[in-house]
Coordinates of N, CA and C in Angstrom, one line a residue:
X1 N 54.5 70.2 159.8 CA 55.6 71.2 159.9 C 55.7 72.0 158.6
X2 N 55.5 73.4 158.7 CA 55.7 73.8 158.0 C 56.9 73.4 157.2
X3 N 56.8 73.9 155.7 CA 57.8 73.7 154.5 C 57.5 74.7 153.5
X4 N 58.6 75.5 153.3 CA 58.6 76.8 152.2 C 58.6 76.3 150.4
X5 N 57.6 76.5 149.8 CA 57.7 76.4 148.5 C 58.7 77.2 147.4
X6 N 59.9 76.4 146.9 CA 60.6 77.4 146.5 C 60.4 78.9 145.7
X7 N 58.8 78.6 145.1 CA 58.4 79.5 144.6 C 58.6 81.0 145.3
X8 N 58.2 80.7 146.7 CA 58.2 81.6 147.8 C 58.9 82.0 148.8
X9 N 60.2 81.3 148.3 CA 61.0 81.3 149.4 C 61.9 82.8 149.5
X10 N 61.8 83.3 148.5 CA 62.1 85.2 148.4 C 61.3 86.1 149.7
X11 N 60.4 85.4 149.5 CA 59.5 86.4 150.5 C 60.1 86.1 152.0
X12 N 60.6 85.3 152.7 CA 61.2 85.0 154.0 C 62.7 85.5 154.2
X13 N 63.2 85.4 152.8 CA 64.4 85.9 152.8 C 65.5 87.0 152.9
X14 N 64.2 88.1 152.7 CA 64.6 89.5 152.9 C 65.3 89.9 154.5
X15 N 66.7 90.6 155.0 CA 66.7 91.0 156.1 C 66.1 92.0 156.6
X16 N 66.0 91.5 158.3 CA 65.2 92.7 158.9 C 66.0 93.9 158.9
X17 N 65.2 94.9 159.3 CA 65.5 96.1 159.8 C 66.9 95.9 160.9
X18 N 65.6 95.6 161.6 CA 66.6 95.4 162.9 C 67.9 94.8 163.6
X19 N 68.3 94.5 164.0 CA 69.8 94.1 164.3 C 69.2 92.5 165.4
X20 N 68.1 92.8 165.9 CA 67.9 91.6 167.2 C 67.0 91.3 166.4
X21 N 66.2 91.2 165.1 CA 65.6 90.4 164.4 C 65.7 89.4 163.3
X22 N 65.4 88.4 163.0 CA 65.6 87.7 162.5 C 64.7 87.4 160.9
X23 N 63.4 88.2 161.0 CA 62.5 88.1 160.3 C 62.2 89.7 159.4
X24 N 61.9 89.7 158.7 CA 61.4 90.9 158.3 C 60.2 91.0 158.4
X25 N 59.8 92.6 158.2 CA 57.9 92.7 158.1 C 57.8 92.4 157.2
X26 N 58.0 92.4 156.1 CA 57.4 91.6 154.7 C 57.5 90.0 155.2
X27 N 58.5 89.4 155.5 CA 58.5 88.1 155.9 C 57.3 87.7 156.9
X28 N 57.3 88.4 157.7 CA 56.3 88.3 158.8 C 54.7 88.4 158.2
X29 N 54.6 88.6 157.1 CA 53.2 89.7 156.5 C 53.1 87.8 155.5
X30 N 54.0 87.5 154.9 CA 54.3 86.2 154.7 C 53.8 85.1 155.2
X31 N 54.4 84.9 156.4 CA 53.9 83.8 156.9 C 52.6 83.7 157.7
X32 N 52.3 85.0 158.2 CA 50.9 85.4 158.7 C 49.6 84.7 157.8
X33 N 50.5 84.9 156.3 CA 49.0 84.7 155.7 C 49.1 83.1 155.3
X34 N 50.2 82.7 155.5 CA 50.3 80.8 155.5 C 50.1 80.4 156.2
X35 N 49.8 81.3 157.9 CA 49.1 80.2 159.0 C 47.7 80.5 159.0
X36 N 47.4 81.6 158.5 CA 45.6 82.2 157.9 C 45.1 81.0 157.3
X37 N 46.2 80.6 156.2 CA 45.4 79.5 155.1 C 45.4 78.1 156.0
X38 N 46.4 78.1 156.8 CA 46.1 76.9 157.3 C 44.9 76.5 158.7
X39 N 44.3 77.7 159.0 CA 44.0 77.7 159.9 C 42.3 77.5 159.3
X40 N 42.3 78.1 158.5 CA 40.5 78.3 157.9 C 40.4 77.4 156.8
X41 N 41.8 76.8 156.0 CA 41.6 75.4 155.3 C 41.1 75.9 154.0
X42 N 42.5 76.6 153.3 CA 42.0 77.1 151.9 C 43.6 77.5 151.3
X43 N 43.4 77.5 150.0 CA 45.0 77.9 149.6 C 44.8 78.9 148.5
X44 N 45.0 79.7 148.5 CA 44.9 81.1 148.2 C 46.0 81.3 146.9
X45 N 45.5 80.8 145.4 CA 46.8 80.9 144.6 C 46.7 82.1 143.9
X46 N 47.9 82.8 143.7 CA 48.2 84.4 142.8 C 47.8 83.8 141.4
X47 N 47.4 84.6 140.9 CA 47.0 84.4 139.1 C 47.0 85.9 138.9
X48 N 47.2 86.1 137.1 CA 46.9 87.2 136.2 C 47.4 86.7 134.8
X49 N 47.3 87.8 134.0 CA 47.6 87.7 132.5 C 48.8 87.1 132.5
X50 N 50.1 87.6 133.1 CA 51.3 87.0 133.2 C 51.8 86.0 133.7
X51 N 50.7 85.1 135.0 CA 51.1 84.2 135.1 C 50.1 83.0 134.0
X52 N 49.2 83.6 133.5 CA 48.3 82.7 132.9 C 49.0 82.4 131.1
X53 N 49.7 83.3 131.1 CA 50.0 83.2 129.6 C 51.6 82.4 130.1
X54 N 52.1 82.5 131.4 CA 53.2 81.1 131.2 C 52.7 80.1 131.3
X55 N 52.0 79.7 131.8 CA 51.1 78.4 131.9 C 51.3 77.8 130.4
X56 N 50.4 78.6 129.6 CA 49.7 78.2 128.2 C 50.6 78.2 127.5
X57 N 51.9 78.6 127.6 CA 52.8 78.8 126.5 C 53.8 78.0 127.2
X58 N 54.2 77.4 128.2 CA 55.4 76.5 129.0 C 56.0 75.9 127.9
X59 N 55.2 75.2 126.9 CA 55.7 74.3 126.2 C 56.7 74.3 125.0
X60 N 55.3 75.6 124.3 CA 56.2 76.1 123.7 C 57.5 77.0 123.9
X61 N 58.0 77.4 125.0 CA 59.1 78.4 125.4 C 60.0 77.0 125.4
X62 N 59.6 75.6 126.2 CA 60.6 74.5 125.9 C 61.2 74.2 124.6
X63 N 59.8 74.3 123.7 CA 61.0 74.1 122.6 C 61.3 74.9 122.0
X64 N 61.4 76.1 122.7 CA 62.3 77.0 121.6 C 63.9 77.1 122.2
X65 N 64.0 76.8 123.5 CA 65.0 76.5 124.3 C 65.5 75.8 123.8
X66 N 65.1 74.3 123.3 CA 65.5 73.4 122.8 C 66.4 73.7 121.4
X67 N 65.3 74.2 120.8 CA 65.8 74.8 119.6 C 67.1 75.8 119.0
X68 N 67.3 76.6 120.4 CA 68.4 77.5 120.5 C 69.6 76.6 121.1
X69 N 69.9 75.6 122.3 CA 70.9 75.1 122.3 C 70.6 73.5 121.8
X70 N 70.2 73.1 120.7 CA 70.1 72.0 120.0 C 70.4 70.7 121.3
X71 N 69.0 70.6 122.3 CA 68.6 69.8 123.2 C 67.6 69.2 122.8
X72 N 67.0 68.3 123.9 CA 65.9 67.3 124.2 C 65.1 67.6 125.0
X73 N 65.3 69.1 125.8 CA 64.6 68.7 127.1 C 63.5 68.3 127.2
X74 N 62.7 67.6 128.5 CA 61.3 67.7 128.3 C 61.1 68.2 129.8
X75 N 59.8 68.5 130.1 CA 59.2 69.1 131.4 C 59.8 68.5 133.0
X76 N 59.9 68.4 133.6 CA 59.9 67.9 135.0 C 58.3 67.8 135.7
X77 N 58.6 66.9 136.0 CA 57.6 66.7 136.9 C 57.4 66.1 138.3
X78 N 58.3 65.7 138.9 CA 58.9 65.5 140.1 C 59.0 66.4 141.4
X79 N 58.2 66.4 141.9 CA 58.4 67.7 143.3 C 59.1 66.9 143.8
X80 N 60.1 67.8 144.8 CA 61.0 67.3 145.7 C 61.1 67.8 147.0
X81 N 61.0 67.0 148.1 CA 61.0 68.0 149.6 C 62.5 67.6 150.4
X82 N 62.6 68.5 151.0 CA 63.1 68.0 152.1 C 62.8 68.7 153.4
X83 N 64.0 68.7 154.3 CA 63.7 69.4 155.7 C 62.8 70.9 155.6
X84 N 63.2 71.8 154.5 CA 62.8 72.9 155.0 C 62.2 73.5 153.2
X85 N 62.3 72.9 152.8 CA 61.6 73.4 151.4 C 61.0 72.6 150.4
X86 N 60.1 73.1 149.6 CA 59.5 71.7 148.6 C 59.3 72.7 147.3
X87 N 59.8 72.0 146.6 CA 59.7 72.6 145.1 C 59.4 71.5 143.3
X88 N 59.0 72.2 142.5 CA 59.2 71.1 141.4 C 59.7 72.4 140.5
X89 N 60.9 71.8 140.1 CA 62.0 72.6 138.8 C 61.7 72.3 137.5
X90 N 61.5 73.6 136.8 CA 60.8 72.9 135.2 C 61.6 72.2 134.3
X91 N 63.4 72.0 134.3 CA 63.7 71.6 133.6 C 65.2 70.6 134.5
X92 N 65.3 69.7 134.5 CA 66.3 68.7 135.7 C 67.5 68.5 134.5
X93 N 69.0 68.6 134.4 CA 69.5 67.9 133.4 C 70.6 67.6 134.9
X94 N 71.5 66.0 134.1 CA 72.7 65.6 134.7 C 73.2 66.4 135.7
X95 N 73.6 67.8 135.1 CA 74.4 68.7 135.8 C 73.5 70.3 136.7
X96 N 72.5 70.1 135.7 CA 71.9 71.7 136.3 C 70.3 71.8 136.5
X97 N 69.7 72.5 136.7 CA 68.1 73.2 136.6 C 68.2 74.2 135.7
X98 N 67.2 74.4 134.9 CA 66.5 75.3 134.0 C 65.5 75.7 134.4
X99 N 64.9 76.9 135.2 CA 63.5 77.5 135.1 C 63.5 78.4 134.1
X100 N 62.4 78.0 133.8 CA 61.4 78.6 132.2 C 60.7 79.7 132.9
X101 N 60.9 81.0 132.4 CA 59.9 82.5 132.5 C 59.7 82.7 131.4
X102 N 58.5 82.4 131.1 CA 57.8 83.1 129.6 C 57.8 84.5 129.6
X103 N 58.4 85.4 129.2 CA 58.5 86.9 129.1 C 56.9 86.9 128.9
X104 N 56.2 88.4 129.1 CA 54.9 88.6 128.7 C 54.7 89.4 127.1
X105 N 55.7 90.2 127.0 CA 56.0 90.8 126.0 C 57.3 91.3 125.6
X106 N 57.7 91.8 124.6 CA 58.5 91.9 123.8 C 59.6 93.5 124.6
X107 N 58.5 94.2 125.1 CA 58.7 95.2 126.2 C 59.0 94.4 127.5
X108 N 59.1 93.4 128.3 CA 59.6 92.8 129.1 C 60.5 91.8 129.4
X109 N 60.7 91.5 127.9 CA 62.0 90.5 127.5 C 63.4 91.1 127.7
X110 N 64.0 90.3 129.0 CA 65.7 90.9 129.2 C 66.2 90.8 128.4
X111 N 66.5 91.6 127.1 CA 67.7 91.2 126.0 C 68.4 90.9 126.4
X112 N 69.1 91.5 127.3 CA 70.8 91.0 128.4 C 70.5 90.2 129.3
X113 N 71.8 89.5 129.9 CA 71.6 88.5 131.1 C 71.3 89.7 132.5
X114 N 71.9 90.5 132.3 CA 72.4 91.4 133.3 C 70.7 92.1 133.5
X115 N 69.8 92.0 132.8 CA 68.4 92.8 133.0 C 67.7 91.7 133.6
X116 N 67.8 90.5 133.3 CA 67.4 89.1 133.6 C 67.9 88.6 135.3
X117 N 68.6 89.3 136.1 CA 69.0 89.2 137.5 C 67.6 89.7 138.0
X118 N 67.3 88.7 139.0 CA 66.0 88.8 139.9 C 66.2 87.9 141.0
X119 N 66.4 88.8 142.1 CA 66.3 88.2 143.4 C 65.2 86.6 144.2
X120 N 63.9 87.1 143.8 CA 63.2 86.1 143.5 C 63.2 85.0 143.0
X121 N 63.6 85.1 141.6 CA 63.9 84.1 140.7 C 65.4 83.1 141.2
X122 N 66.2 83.9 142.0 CA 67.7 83.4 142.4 C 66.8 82.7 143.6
X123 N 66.4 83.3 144.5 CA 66.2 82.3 145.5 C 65.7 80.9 145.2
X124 N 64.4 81.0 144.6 CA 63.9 79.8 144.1 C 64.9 79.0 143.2
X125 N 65.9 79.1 142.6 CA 66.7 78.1 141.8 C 67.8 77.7 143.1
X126 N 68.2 78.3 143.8 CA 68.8 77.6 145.1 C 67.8 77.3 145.4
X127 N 66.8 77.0 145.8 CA 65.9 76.2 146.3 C 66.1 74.7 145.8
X128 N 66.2 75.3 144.4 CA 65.9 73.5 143.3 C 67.2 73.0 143.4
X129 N 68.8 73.9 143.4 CA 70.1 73.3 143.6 C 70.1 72.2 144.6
X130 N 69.5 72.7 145.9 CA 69.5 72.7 146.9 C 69.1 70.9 147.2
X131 N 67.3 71.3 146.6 CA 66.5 69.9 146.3 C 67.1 68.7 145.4
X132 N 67.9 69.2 144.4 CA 68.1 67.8 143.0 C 69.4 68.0 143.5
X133 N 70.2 68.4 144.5 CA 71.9 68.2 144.8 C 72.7 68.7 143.8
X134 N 72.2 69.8 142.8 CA 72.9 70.4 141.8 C 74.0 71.3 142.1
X135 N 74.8 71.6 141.5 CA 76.1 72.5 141.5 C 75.3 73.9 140.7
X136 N 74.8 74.1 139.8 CA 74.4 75.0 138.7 C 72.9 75.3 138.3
X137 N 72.6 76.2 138.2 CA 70.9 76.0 137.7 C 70.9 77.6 136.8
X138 N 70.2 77.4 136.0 CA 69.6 78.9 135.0 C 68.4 79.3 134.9
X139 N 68.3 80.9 134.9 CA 66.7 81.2 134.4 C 66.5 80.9 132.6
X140 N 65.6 80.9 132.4 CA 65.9 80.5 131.0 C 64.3 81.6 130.7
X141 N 65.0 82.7 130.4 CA 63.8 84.2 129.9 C 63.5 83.4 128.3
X142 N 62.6 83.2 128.4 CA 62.0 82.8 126.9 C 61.1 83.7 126.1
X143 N 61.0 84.3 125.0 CA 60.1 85.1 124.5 C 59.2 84.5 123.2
X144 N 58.0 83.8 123.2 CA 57.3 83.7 122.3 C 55.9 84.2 122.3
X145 N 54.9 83.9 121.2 CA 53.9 84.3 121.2 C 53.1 84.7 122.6
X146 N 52.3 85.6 122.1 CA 51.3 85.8 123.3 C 49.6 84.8 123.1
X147 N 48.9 83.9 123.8 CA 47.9 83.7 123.2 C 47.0 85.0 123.3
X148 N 46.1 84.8 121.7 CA 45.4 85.9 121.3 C 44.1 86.7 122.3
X149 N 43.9 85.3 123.2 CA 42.7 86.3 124.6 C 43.3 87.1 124.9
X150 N 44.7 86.6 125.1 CA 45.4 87.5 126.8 C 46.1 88.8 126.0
X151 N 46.3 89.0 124.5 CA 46.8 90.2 124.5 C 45.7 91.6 124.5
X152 N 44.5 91.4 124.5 CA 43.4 92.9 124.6 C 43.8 93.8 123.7
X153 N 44.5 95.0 124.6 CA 44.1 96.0 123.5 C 45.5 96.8 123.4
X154 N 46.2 95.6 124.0 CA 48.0 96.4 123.3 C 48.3 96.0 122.3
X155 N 49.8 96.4 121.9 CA 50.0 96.5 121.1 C 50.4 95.0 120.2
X156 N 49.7 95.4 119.3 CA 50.2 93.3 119.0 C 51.5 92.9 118.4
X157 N 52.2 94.0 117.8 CA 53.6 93.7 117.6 C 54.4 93.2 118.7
X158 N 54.5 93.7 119.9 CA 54.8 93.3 121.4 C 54.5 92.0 121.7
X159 N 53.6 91.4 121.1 CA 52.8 90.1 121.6 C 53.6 89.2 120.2
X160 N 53.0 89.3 119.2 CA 53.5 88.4 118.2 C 54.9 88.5 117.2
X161 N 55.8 87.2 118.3 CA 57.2 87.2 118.3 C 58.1 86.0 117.3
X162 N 56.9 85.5 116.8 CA 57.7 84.1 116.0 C 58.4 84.6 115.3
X163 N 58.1 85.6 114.4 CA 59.3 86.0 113.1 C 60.5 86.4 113.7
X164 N 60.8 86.5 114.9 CA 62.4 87.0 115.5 C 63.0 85.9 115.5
X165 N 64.0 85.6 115.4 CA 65.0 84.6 114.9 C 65.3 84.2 116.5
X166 N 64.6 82.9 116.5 CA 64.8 82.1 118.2 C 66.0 82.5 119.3
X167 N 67.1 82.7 118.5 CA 68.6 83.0 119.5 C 68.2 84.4 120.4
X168 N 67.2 85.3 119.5 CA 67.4 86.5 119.9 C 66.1 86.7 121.0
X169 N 65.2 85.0 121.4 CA 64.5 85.0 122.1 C 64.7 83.9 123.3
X170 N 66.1 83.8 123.5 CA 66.2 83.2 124.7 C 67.4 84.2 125.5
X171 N 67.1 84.3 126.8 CA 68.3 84.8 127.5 C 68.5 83.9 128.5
X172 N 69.9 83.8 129.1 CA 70.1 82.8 129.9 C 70.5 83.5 131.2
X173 N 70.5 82.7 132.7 CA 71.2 84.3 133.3 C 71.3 82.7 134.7
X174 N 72.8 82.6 135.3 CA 73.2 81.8 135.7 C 73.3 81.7 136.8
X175 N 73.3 80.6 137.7 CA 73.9 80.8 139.0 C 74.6 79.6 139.6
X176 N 75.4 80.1 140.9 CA 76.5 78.6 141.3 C 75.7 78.4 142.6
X177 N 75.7 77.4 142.9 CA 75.6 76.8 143.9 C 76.5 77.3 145.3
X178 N 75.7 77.8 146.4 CA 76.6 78.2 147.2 C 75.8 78.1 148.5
X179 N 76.9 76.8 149.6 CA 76.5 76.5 150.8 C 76.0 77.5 151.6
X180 N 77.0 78.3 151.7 CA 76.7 79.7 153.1 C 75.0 79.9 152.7
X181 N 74.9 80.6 151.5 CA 73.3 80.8 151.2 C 72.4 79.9 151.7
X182 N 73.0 78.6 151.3 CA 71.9 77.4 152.1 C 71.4 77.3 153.2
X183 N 72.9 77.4 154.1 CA 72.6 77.4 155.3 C 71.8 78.5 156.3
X184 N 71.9 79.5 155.5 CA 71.1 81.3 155.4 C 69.7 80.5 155.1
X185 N 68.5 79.9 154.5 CA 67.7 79.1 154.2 C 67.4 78.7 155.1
X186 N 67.9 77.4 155.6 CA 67.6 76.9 156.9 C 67.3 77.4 157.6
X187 N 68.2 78.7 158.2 CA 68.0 79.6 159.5 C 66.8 80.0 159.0
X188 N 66.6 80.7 157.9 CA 65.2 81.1 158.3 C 63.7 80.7 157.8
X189 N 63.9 79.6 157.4 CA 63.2 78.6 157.7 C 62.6 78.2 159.3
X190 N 63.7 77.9 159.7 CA 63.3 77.7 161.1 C 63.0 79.0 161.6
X191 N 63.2 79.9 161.7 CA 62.6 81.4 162.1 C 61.6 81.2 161.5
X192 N 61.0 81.2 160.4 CA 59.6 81.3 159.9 C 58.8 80.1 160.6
X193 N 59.5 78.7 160.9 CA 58.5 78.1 161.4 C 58.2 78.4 162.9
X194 N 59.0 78.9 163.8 CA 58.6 79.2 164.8 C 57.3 80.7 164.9
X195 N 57.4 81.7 163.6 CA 56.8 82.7 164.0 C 55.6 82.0 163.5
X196 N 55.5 81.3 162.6 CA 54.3 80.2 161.5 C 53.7 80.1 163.2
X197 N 54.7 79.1 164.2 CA 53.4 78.4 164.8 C 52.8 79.4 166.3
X198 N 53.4 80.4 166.3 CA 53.0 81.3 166.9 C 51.8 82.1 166.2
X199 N 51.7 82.2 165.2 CA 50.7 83.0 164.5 C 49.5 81.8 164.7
X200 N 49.8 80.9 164.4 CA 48.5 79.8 164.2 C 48.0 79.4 165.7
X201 N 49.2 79.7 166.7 CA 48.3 79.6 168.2 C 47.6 80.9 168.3
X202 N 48.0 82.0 168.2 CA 47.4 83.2 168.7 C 45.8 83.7 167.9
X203 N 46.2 82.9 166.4 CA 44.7 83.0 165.5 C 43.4 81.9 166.5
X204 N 44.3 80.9 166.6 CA 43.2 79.8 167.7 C 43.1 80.5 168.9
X205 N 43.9 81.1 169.8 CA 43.2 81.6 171.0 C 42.0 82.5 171.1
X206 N 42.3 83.5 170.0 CA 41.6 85.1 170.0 C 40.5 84.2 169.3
X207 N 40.0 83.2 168.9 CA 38.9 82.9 168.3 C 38.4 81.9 169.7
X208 N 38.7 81.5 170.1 CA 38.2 80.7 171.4 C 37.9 81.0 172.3
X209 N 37.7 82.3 172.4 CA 37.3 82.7 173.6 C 35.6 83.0 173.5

């Protein structure tokens, strides 16, 4: 049965056009390509400079988090599923989630919380509310170094950020926990899974003949 990765769960989420539709074309263009992968038995992961340099740097962006609100955190590592979604949250405390965004550069770091609102990034933290039974969860924009492969041939002030004084390299940007949304999830979840298993019968027929 299909299950949406919170990562992804933005892309299902958008409303249709239409009034009698339930799905969008972006949504539809979505799941098309998750019954693709499941049909030919391959998993197709997005990479670039920006996602490769949060990778390498996760850790450090923790502890500079740490360092700004005088914590302990450490990583998560726990995926969590349920009926309609599976996700693993980078940071689990008592009360909330923390997802870590390594900014890429110094030109893409939200100084304000208010530059730091992203649709994407909100769905997926209701995703993790959702999964760890939280009330609260935060993006947590982190800005440190860049490693030296991935910066090329910009500007390296943009890239090398340690001498900024840590406070002025975290932004936080919040969100509450809210049923109605949830239950908006579900529904289309289950719309995705029915158009999911319609795409994966129609890929098997037109090849069967």
């Amino acid at each position: 049965m299909l299950k949406i990765r919170a990562s992804s769960l933005a892309e299902i989420m958008t409303d249709p056009k239409g009034k009698d539709e339930t799905l969008s074309v972006g949504a539809k263009t979505a799941i098309t390509k998750q019954a693709k992968e499941f049909v030919y038995g391959y998993d197709e992961k997005f990479s670039s400079k920006y996602t490769e340099k949060g990778l390498l740097v996760e850790d450090h962006s923790i502890d500079l988090l740490n360092s700004v609100l005088f914590t302990e955190y450490k990583k998560n590592t726990e995926r969590k599923t349920n009926e309609w979604i599976t996700g693993e949250a980078d940071l689990v405390t008592p009360s909330s989630i923390i997802d870590i965004k390594s900014s890429w550069s110094l030109s893409t770091f939200p100084c304000l919380a208010s530059e730091g609102e992203n649709k994407t990034y909100e769905w997926q933290l209701r995703a993790y509310m959702m999964l760890w039974d939280l009330d609260s969860a935060q993006i947590a924009y982190c800005l440190v170094s860049t490693p030296d492969h991935l910066v090329g041939f910009e500007d390296k002030a943009l890239h090398y950020v340690d001498h900024i004084a840590p406070e002025l390299r975290v932004t936080l940007v919040g969100y509450e926990r809210d049923k109605a949304l949830e239950d908006k999830i579900k529904f289309k979840v289950d719309e995705a899974r029915k158009y999911y298993d319609k795409i994966v019968k129609q890929i098997s027929d037109e090849h069967s003949k």
